[in-house]
Amino acid sequence: KQEVTQIPAALSVPEGENLVLNCSFTDSAIYNLQWFRQDPGKGLTSLLLIQSSQREQTSGRLNASLDKSSGRSTLYIAASQPGDSATYLCAFSNNAGNMLTFGGGTRLMVKP
Amino acid sequence: NAGVMQNPRHLVRRRGQEARLRCSPMKGHSHVYWYRQLPEEGLKFMVYLQKENIIDESGMPKERFSAEFPKEGPSILRIQQVVRGDSAAYFCASSPKPGGVSGNTIYFGEGSWLTVV
């Protein structure tokens, strides 16, 4: 059974800092990895999708990496802004393919 | 192209009543997923449906919960005889291809917040 852990659970940084959010998983038999953003009281917005054959994806100030051998993924946010404040969730689709397994999320606060 | 539409956004029900949550997938998407987010917990998969078929319901509670995705109209998540522990955010997602297809992206709705009093 896939277990997904996100560390830290909460993070507060001053504006402008580069930061790394971590996600670890126990089952390397994954299809895709997705990073999502969730704002309070809102749904999830997909940020980056990494296929199992890929090692990283980039979009703007975001870079996500996937290392299946070590069971880890990281989300790198460059030059953080107050608008980046949200909860960031990683999720894996497994071999069965039908469902995403989510981590507990990292609540990020970027202070002006 | 409108996103995944869920309604109602907020629903209050007394214990013992029924709750019906509706989800219209993105245009062209025939794969629908329901997830539940309990307070202070992560999102948990509930059920995966295609038009008129339940593909995977391994995350659905055994009693009181049911889901459908008819040929016409939205997908419905139905909770009978609600209890306080059902209070949660229920998210619907859709995709154009099965969730396990490599590279497939799943799009989420804004959620329906159920409060049982």
PDB file of C-alpha atoms in Angstrom:
ATOM      1  CA  LYS A   1       0.000   0.000   0.000  1.00  0.00           C
ATOM      2  CA  GLN A   2       1.387   3.359  -1.049  1.00  0.00           C
ATOM      3  CA  GLU A   3       2.129   5.783   1.778  1.00  0.00           C
ATOM      4  CA  VAL A   4       3.016   9.374   1.051  1.00  0.00           C
ATOM      5  CA  THR A   5       4.645  11.737   3.530  1.00  0.00           C
ATOM      6  CA  GLN A   6       5.231  15.437   3.139  1.00  0.00           C
ATOM      7  CA  ILE A   7       7.769  17.334   5.184  1.00  0.00           C
ATOM      8  CA  PRO A   8       7.542  19.913   6.605  1.00  0.00           C
ATOM      9  CA  ALA A   9       3.863  20.079   7.460  1.00  0.00           C
ATOM     10  CA  ALA A  10       4.079  23.857   7.661  1.00  0.00           C
ATOM     11  CA  LEU A  11       6.622  26.390   6.523  1.00  0.00           C
ATOM     12  CA  SER A  12       6.888  30.158   6.948  1.00  0.00           C
ATOM     13  CA  VAL A  13       9.468  32.111   4.968  1.00  0.00           C
ATOM     14  CA  PRO A  14      10.144  35.742   4.085  1.00  0.00           C
ATOM     15  CA  GLU A  15       9.393  36.892   0.579  1.00  0.00           C
ATOM     16  CA  GLY A  16      12.142  36.249  -1.941  1.00  0.00           C
ATOM     17  CA  GLU A  17      13.490  33.036  -0.463  1.00  0.00           C
ATOM     18  CA  ASN A  18      14.037  29.924  -2.530  1.00  0.00           C
ATOM     19  CA  LEU A  19      12.478  26.918  -0.876  1.00  0.00           C
ATOM     20  CA  VAL A  20      12.117  23.170  -1.210  1.00  0.00           C
ATOM     21  CA  LEU A  21       9.114  21.071  -0.292  1.00  0.00           C
ATOM     22  CA  ASN A  22       9.656  17.364   0.199  1.00  0.00           C
ATOM     23  CA  CYS A  23       7.507  14.369  -0.570  1.00  0.00           C
ATOM     24  CA  SER A  24       8.457  10.755   0.107  1.00  0.00           C
ATOM     25  CA  PHE A  25       6.680   7.584  -0.937  1.00  0.00           C
ATOM     26  CA  THR A  26       7.022   3.903  -0.121  1.00  0.00           C
ATOM     27  CA  ASP A  27       6.042   2.174  -3.373  1.00  0.00           C
ATOM     28  CA  SER A  28       8.215   2.968  -6.388  1.00  0.00           C
ATOM     29  CA  ALA A  29       5.714   1.389  -8.783  1.00  0.00           C
ATOM     30  CA  ILE A  30       4.100   4.654  -9.746  1.00  0.00           C
ATOM     31  CA  TYR A  31       2.678   5.951 -13.001  1.00  0.00           C
ATOM     32  CA  ASN A  32       2.609   9.685 -12.434  1.00  0.00           C
ATOM     33  CA  LEU A  33       3.446  12.210  -9.804  1.00  0.00           C
ATOM     34  CA  GLN A  34       1.537  15.445  -9.526  1.00  0.00           C
ATOM     35  CA  TRP A  35       2.054  18.493  -7.377  1.00  0.00           C
ATOM     36  CA  PHE A  36      -1.064  20.473  -6.543  1.00  0.00           C
ATOM     37  CA  ARG A  37      -1.783  23.762  -4.877  1.00  0.00           C
ATOM     38  CA  GLN A  38      -4.807  24.221  -2.621  1.00  0.00           C
ATOM     39  CA  ASP A  39      -5.955  27.608  -1.374  1.00  0.00           C
ATOM     40  CA  PRO A  40      -8.159  27.765   1.749  1.00  0.00           C
ATOM     41  CA  GLY A  41     -11.722  26.764   0.945  1.00  0.00           C
ATOM     42  CA  LYS A  42     -10.839  26.037  -2.643  1.00  0.00           C
ATOM     43  CA  GLY A  43     -10.183  23.086  -4.867  1.00  0.00           C
ATOM     44  CA  LEU A  44      -6.880  21.789  -6.145  1.00  0.00           C
ATOM     45  CA  THR A  45      -4.895  23.312  -8.968  1.00  0.00           C
ATOM     46  CA  SER A  46      -2.432  21.050 -10.743  1.00  0.00           C
ATOM     47  CA  LEU A  47       1.013  22.635 -10.858  1.00  0.00           C
ATOM     48  CA  LEU A  48       3.284  20.024 -12.382  1.00  0.00           C
ATOM     49  CA  LEU A  49       2.947  16.479 -13.656  1.00  0.00           C
ATOM     50  CA  ILE A  50       5.932  14.136 -13.862  1.00  0.00           C
ATOM     51  CA  GLN A  51       5.557  10.873 -15.681  1.00  0.00           C
ATOM     52  CA  SER A  52       7.288   7.849 -14.216  1.00  0.00           C
ATOM     53  CA  SER A  53       9.857   7.868 -17.024  1.00  0.00           C
ATOM     54  CA  GLN A  54      10.795  11.488 -16.343  1.00  0.00           C
ATOM     55  CA  ARG A  55      12.994  12.984 -13.649  1.00  0.00           C
ATOM     56  CA  GLU A  56      11.767  16.568 -13.492  1.00  0.00           C
ATOM     57  CA  GLN A  57       9.405  19.182 -14.832  1.00  0.00           C
ATOM     58  CA  THR A  58       9.594  22.961 -14.761  1.00  0.00           C
ATOM     59  CA  SER A  59       6.966  25.651 -14.982  1.00  0.00           C
ATOM     60  CA  GLY A  60       7.969  29.243 -14.346  1.00  0.00           C
ATOM     61  CA  ARG A  61       9.411  29.527 -10.853  1.00  0.00           C
ATOM     62  CA  LEU A  62       8.482  25.941 -10.025  1.00  0.00           C
ATOM     63  CA  ASN A  63      10.591  22.858 -10.545  1.00  0.00           C
ATOM     64  CA  ALA A  64       9.579  19.376  -9.482  1.00  0.00           C
ATOM     65  CA  SER A  65      11.867  16.371  -9.435  1.00  0.00           C
ATOM     66  CA  LEU A  66      11.233  12.674  -9.074  1.00  0.00           C
ATOM     67  CA  ASP A  67      13.703  10.073  -7.814  1.00  0.00           C
ATOM     68  CA  LYS A  68      11.989   6.700  -7.803  1.00  0.00           C
ATOM     69  CA  SER A  69      15.037   4.860  -6.472  1.00  0.00           C
ATOM     70  CA  SER A  70      15.063   6.890  -3.280  1.00  0.00           C
ATOM     71  CA  GLY A  71      11.293   7.278  -3.088  1.00  0.00           C
ATOM     72  CA  ARG A  72      11.388  11.049  -3.110  1.00  0.00           C
ATOM     73  CA  SER A  73      10.036  14.039  -4.950  1.00  0.00           C
ATOM     74  CA  THR A  74      10.815  17.673  -4.325  1.00  0.00           C
ATOM     75  CA  LEU A  75       9.070  20.867  -5.339  1.00  0.00           C
ATOM     76  CA  TYR A  76      11.409  23.811  -5.668  1.00  0.00           C
ATOM     77  CA  ILE A  77       9.945  27.314  -5.579  1.00  0.00           C
ATOM     78  CA  ALA A  78      12.268  30.100  -6.625  1.00  0.00           C
ATOM     79  CA  ALA A  79      11.990  33.681  -5.398  1.00  0.00           C
ATOM     80  CA  SER A  80       8.904  33.034  -3.306  1.00  0.00           C
ATOM     81  CA  GLN A  81       6.083  35.591  -3.257  1.00  0.00           C
ATOM     82  CA  PRO A  82       3.207  36.197  -0.832  1.00  0.00           C
ATOM     83  CA  GLY A  83       0.864  34.905  -3.540  1.00  0.00           C
ATOM     84  CA  ASP A  84       2.556  31.515  -3.236  1.00  0.00           C
ATOM     85  CA  SER A  85       1.010  31.080   0.209  1.00  0.00           C
ATOM     86  CA  ALA A  86      -1.144  27.949   0.047  1.00  0.00           C
ATOM     87  CA  THR A  87      -1.065  24.259   0.839  1.00  0.00           C
ATOM     88  CA  TYR A  88       1.019  22.179  -1.540  1.00  0.00           C
ATOM     89  CA  LEU A  89       0.088  18.552  -2.064  1.00  0.00           C
ATOM     90  CA  CYS A  90       1.941  15.778  -3.836  1.00  0.00           C
ATOM     91  CA  ALA A  91       0.033  12.818  -5.207  1.00  0.00           C
ATOM     92  CA  PHE A  92       0.865   9.594  -6.989  1.00  0.00           C
ATOM     93  CA  SER A  93      -1.162   7.460  -9.325  1.00  0.00           C
ATOM     94  CA  ASN A  94      -0.384   3.828  -8.789  1.00  0.00           C
ATOM     95  CA  ASN A  95      -0.235   0.771 -10.986  1.00  0.00           C
ATOM     96  CA  ALA A  96      -3.964   0.264 -10.724  1.00  0.00           C
ATOM     97  CA  GLY A  97      -4.158   3.686 -12.268  1.00  0.00           C
ATOM     98  CA  ASN A  98      -7.515   4.715 -10.982  1.00  0.00           C
ATOM     99  CA  MET A  99      -6.709   6.756  -7.952  1.00  0.00           C
ATOM    100  CA  LEU A 100      -4.312   9.334  -6.611  1.00  0.00           C
ATOM    101  CA  THR A 101      -2.672   8.812  -3.236  1.00  0.00           C
ATOM    102  CA  PHE A 102      -2.067  12.154  -1.566  1.00  0.00           C
ATOM    103  CA  GLY A 103       0.399  13.320   0.993  1.00  0.00           C
ATOM    104  CA  GLY A 104      -0.805  15.358   3.935  1.00  0.00           C
ATOM    105  CA  GLY A 105       0.402  18.599   2.387  1.00  0.00           C
ATOM    106  CA  THR A 106       2.759  21.407   3.330  1.00  0.00           C
ATOM    107  CA  ARG A 107       1.143  24.683   4.416  1.00  0.00           C
ATOM    108  CA  LEU A 108       3.319  27.471   3.081  1.00  0.00           C
ATOM    109  CA  MET A 109       3.195  31.044   4.291  1.00  0.00           C
ATOM    110  CA  VAL A 110       5.310  33.623   2.486  1.00  0.00           C
ATOM    111  CA  LYS A 111       5.553  36.849   4.448  1.00  0.00           C
ATOM    112  CA  PRO A 112       5.893  40.204   2.671  1.00  0.00           C
TER     113      PRO A 112
ATOM    114  CA  ASN B   1     -13.928  25.415 -21.470  1.00  0.00           C
ATOM    115  CA  ALA B   2     -15.479  25.490 -18.041  1.00  0.00           C
ATOM    116  CA  GLY B   3     -13.687  23.550 -15.348  1.00  0.00           C
ATOM    117  CA  VAL B   4     -15.086  20.804 -13.179  1.00  0.00           C
ATOM    118  CA  MET B   5     -18.294  22.168 -11.671  1.00  0.00           C
ATOM    119  CA  GLN B   6     -19.519  21.047  -8.279  1.00  0.00           C
ATOM    120  CA  ASN B   7     -22.684  21.991  -6.464  1.00  0.00           C
ATOM    121  CA  PRO B   8     -23.708  22.842  -3.958  1.00  0.00           C
ATOM    122  CA  ARG B   9     -20.526  24.455  -2.710  1.00  0.00           C
ATOM    123  CA  HIS B  10     -21.767  24.356   0.854  1.00  0.00           C
ATOM    124  CA  LEU B  11     -24.413  22.081   2.296  1.00  0.00           C
ATOM    125  CA  VAL B  12     -25.740  21.767   5.823  1.00  0.00           C
ATOM    126  CA  ARG B  13     -27.674  18.689   6.803  1.00  0.00           C
ATOM    127  CA  ARG B  14     -29.093  17.439  10.093  1.00  0.00           C
ATOM    128  CA  ARG B  15     -28.135  13.990  11.296  1.00  0.00           C
ATOM    129  CA  GLY B  16     -30.193  11.353   9.525  1.00  0.00           C
ATOM    130  CA  GLN B  17     -30.885  13.410   6.398  1.00  0.00           C
ATOM    131  CA  GLU B  18     -29.586  12.699   2.927  1.00  0.00           C
ATOM    132  CA  ALA B  19     -26.897  14.664   1.132  1.00  0.00           C
ATOM    133  CA  ARG B  20     -26.573  14.765  -2.647  1.00  0.00           C
ATOM    134  CA  LEU B  21     -23.481  16.249  -4.197  1.00  0.00           C
ATOM    135  CA  ARG B  22     -23.288  16.888  -7.917  1.00  0.00           C
ATOM    136  CA  CYS B  23     -20.343  17.063 -10.260  1.00  0.00           C
ATOM    137  CA  SER B  24     -20.215  18.046 -13.912  1.00  0.00           C
ATOM    138  CA  PRO B  25     -16.876  17.061 -15.445  1.00  0.00           C
ATOM    139  CA  MET B  26     -14.955  19.168 -17.888  1.00  0.00           C
ATOM    140  CA  LYS B  27     -16.235  19.038 -21.437  1.00  0.00           C
ATOM    141  CA  GLY B  28     -14.956  15.962 -23.190  1.00  0.00           C
ATOM    142  CA  HIS B  29     -14.032  14.165 -19.966  1.00  0.00           C
ATOM    143  CA  SER B  30     -15.710  10.835 -19.345  1.00  0.00           C
ATOM    144  CA  HIS B  31     -13.725   9.784 -16.259  1.00  0.00           C
ATOM    145  CA  VAL B  32     -14.859  11.095 -12.874  1.00  0.00           C
ATOM    146  CA  TYR B  33     -13.327  10.642  -9.440  1.00  0.00           C
ATOM    147  CA  TRP B  34     -14.576  11.546  -5.983  1.00  0.00           C
ATOM    148  CA  TYR B  35     -12.264  12.343  -3.088  1.00  0.00           C
ATOM    149  CA  ARG B  36     -12.987  13.246   0.514  1.00  0.00           C
ATOM    150  CA  GLN B  37     -10.987  15.587   2.714  1.00  0.00           C
ATOM    151  CA  LEU B  38     -11.801  15.208   6.383  1.00  0.00           C
ATOM    152  CA  PRO B  39     -10.847  18.028   8.752  1.00  0.00           C
ATOM    153  CA  GLU B  40      -7.097  18.004   9.427  1.00  0.00           C
ATOM    154  CA  GLU B  41      -6.620  15.013   7.136  1.00  0.00           C
ATOM    155  CA  GLY B  42      -5.421  14.542   3.592  1.00  0.00           C
ATOM    156  CA  LEU B  43      -7.507  13.764   0.559  1.00  0.00           C
ATOM    157  CA  LYS B  44      -8.655  10.179   0.268  1.00  0.00           C
ATOM    158  CA  PHE B  45      -9.879   8.472  -2.880  1.00  0.00           C
ATOM    159  CA  MET B  46     -13.471   7.303  -2.768  1.00  0.00           C
ATOM    160  CA  VAL B  47     -14.655   6.159  -6.181  1.00  0.00           C
ATOM    161  CA  TYR B  48     -13.828   6.231  -9.885  1.00  0.00           C
ATOM    162  CA  LEU B  49     -16.600   6.206 -12.477  1.00  0.00           C
ATOM    163  CA  GLN B  50     -17.019   6.267 -16.195  1.00  0.00           C
ATOM    164  CA  LYS B  51     -20.317   6.922 -17.911  1.00  0.00           C
ATOM    165  CA  GLU B  52     -22.844   4.505 -16.413  1.00  0.00           C
ATOM    166  CA  ASN B  53     -20.135   2.379 -14.799  1.00  0.00           C
ATOM    167  CA  ILE B  54     -18.404   2.228 -11.441  1.00  0.00           C
ATOM    168  CA  ILE B  55     -14.798   1.256 -12.161  1.00  0.00           C
ATOM    169  CA  ASP B  56     -13.260   1.361  -8.691  1.00  0.00           C
ATOM    170  CA  GLU B  57     -15.116   1.952  -5.445  1.00  0.00           C
ATOM    171  CA  SER B  58     -12.430   0.677  -3.113  1.00  0.00           C
ATOM    172  CA  GLY B  59     -12.445   3.919  -1.125  1.00  0.00           C
ATOM    173  CA  MET B  60     -16.170   4.127  -0.551  1.00  0.00           C
ATOM    174  CA  PRO B  61     -17.542   3.420   2.916  1.00  0.00           C
ATOM    175  CA  LYS B  62     -19.493   0.179   2.843  1.00  0.00           C
ATOM    176  CA  GLU B  63     -22.767   1.694   3.978  1.00  0.00           C
ATOM    177  CA  ARG B  64     -24.774   4.828   3.286  1.00  0.00           C
ATOM    178  CA  PHE B  65     -22.549   6.053   0.439  1.00  0.00           C
ATOM    179  CA  SER B  66     -23.255   5.577  -3.252  1.00  0.00           C
ATOM    180  CA  ALA B  67     -22.167   7.183  -6.497  1.00  0.00           C
ATOM    181  CA  GLU B  68     -23.411   7.250 -10.037  1.00  0.00           C
ATOM    182  CA  PHE B  69     -22.486   8.807 -13.348  1.00  0.00           C
ATOM    183  CA  PRO B  70     -25.469   8.459 -15.662  1.00  0.00           C
ATOM    184  CA  LYS B  71     -25.383   8.646 -19.415  1.00  0.00           C
ATOM    185  CA  GLU B  72     -26.924  12.098 -19.241  1.00  0.00           C
ATOM    186  CA  GLY B  73     -26.301  14.606 -16.482  1.00  0.00           C
ATOM    187  CA  PRO B  74     -23.800  15.061 -13.703  1.00  0.00           C
ATOM    188  CA  SER B  75     -22.187  12.516 -11.444  1.00  0.00           C
ATOM    189  CA  ILE B  76     -23.913  12.245  -8.074  1.00  0.00           C
ATOM    190  CA  LEU B  77     -22.392  11.314  -4.724  1.00  0.00           C
ATOM    191  CA  ARG B  78     -25.176  10.370  -2.351  1.00  0.00           C
ATOM    192  CA  ILE B  79     -24.841  10.029   1.395  1.00  0.00           C
ATOM    193  CA  GLN B  80     -27.814   8.593   3.212  1.00  0.00           C
ATOM    194  CA  GLN B  81     -28.573   9.100   6.908  1.00  0.00           C
ATOM    195  CA  VAL B  82     -25.656  11.462   7.411  1.00  0.00           C
ATOM    196  CA  VAL B  83     -23.711  11.489  10.666  1.00  0.00           C
ATOM    197  CA  ARG B  84     -21.411  14.145  12.094  1.00  0.00           C
ATOM    198  CA  GLY B  85     -18.369  12.190  10.927  1.00  0.00           C
ATOM    199  CA  ASP B  86     -19.457  12.742   7.325  1.00  0.00           C
ATOM    200  CA  SER B  87     -18.674  16.455   7.670  1.00  0.00           C
ATOM    201  CA  ALA B  88     -15.912  17.037   5.163  1.00  0.00           C
ATOM    202  CA  ALA B  89     -15.013  18.579   1.845  1.00  0.00           C
ATOM    203  CA  TYR B  90     -15.913  16.359  -1.078  1.00  0.00           C
ATOM    204  CA  PHE B  91     -13.934  16.937  -4.246  1.00  0.00           C
ATOM    205  CA  CYS B  92     -14.752  15.754  -7.706  1.00  0.00           C
ATOM    206  CA  ALA B  93     -12.141  15.423 -10.422  1.00  0.00           C
ATOM    207  CA  SER B  94     -12.277  14.508 -14.079  1.00  0.00           C
ATOM    208  CA  SER B  95      -9.872  13.408 -16.779  1.00  0.00           C
ATOM    209  CA  PRO B  96     -10.066  12.731 -20.498  1.00  0.00           C
ATOM    210  CA  LYS B  97      -8.328   9.385 -20.151  1.00  0.00           C
ATOM    211  CA  PRO B  98      -8.170   6.742 -17.429  1.00  0.00           C
ATOM    212  CA  GLY B  99      -6.298   7.942 -14.399  1.00  0.00           C
ATOM    213  CA  GLY B 100      -3.460   5.498 -14.770  1.00  0.00           C
ATOM    214  CA  VAL B 101      -2.520   6.465 -18.294  1.00  0.00           C
ATOM    215  CA  SER B 102       0.949   7.889 -18.254  1.00  0.00           C
ATOM    216  CA  GLY B 103       0.933  11.647 -18.491  1.00  0.00           C
ATOM    217  CA  ASN B 104      -2.781  12.029 -17.858  1.00  0.00           C
ATOM    218  CA  THR B 105      -3.707  15.096 -15.845  1.00  0.00           C
ATOM    219  CA  ILE B 106      -6.645  15.125 -13.493  1.00  0.00           C
ATOM    220  CA  TYR B 107      -8.593  18.340 -12.948  1.00  0.00           C
ATOM    221  CA  PHE B 108     -10.335  19.052  -9.667  1.00  0.00           C
ATOM    222  CA  GLY B 109     -13.467  20.976  -8.882  1.00  0.00           C
ATOM    223  CA  GLU B 110     -13.690  23.509  -6.068  1.00  0.00           C
ATOM    224  CA  GLY B 111     -15.328  21.055  -3.712  1.00  0.00           C
ATOM    225  CA  SER B 112     -18.556  20.696  -1.808  1.00  0.00           C
ATOM    226  CA  TRP B 113     -18.340  21.373   1.912  1.00  0.00           C
ATOM    227  CA  LEU B 114     -20.771  19.235   3.875  1.00  0.00           C
ATOM    228  CA  THR B 115     -21.562  20.127   7.463  1.00  0.00           C
ATOM    229  CA  VAL B 116     -23.697  17.762   9.508  1.00  0.00           C
ATOM    230  CA  VAL B 117     -25.322  19.322  12.556  1.00  0.00           C
TER     231      VAL B 117
END
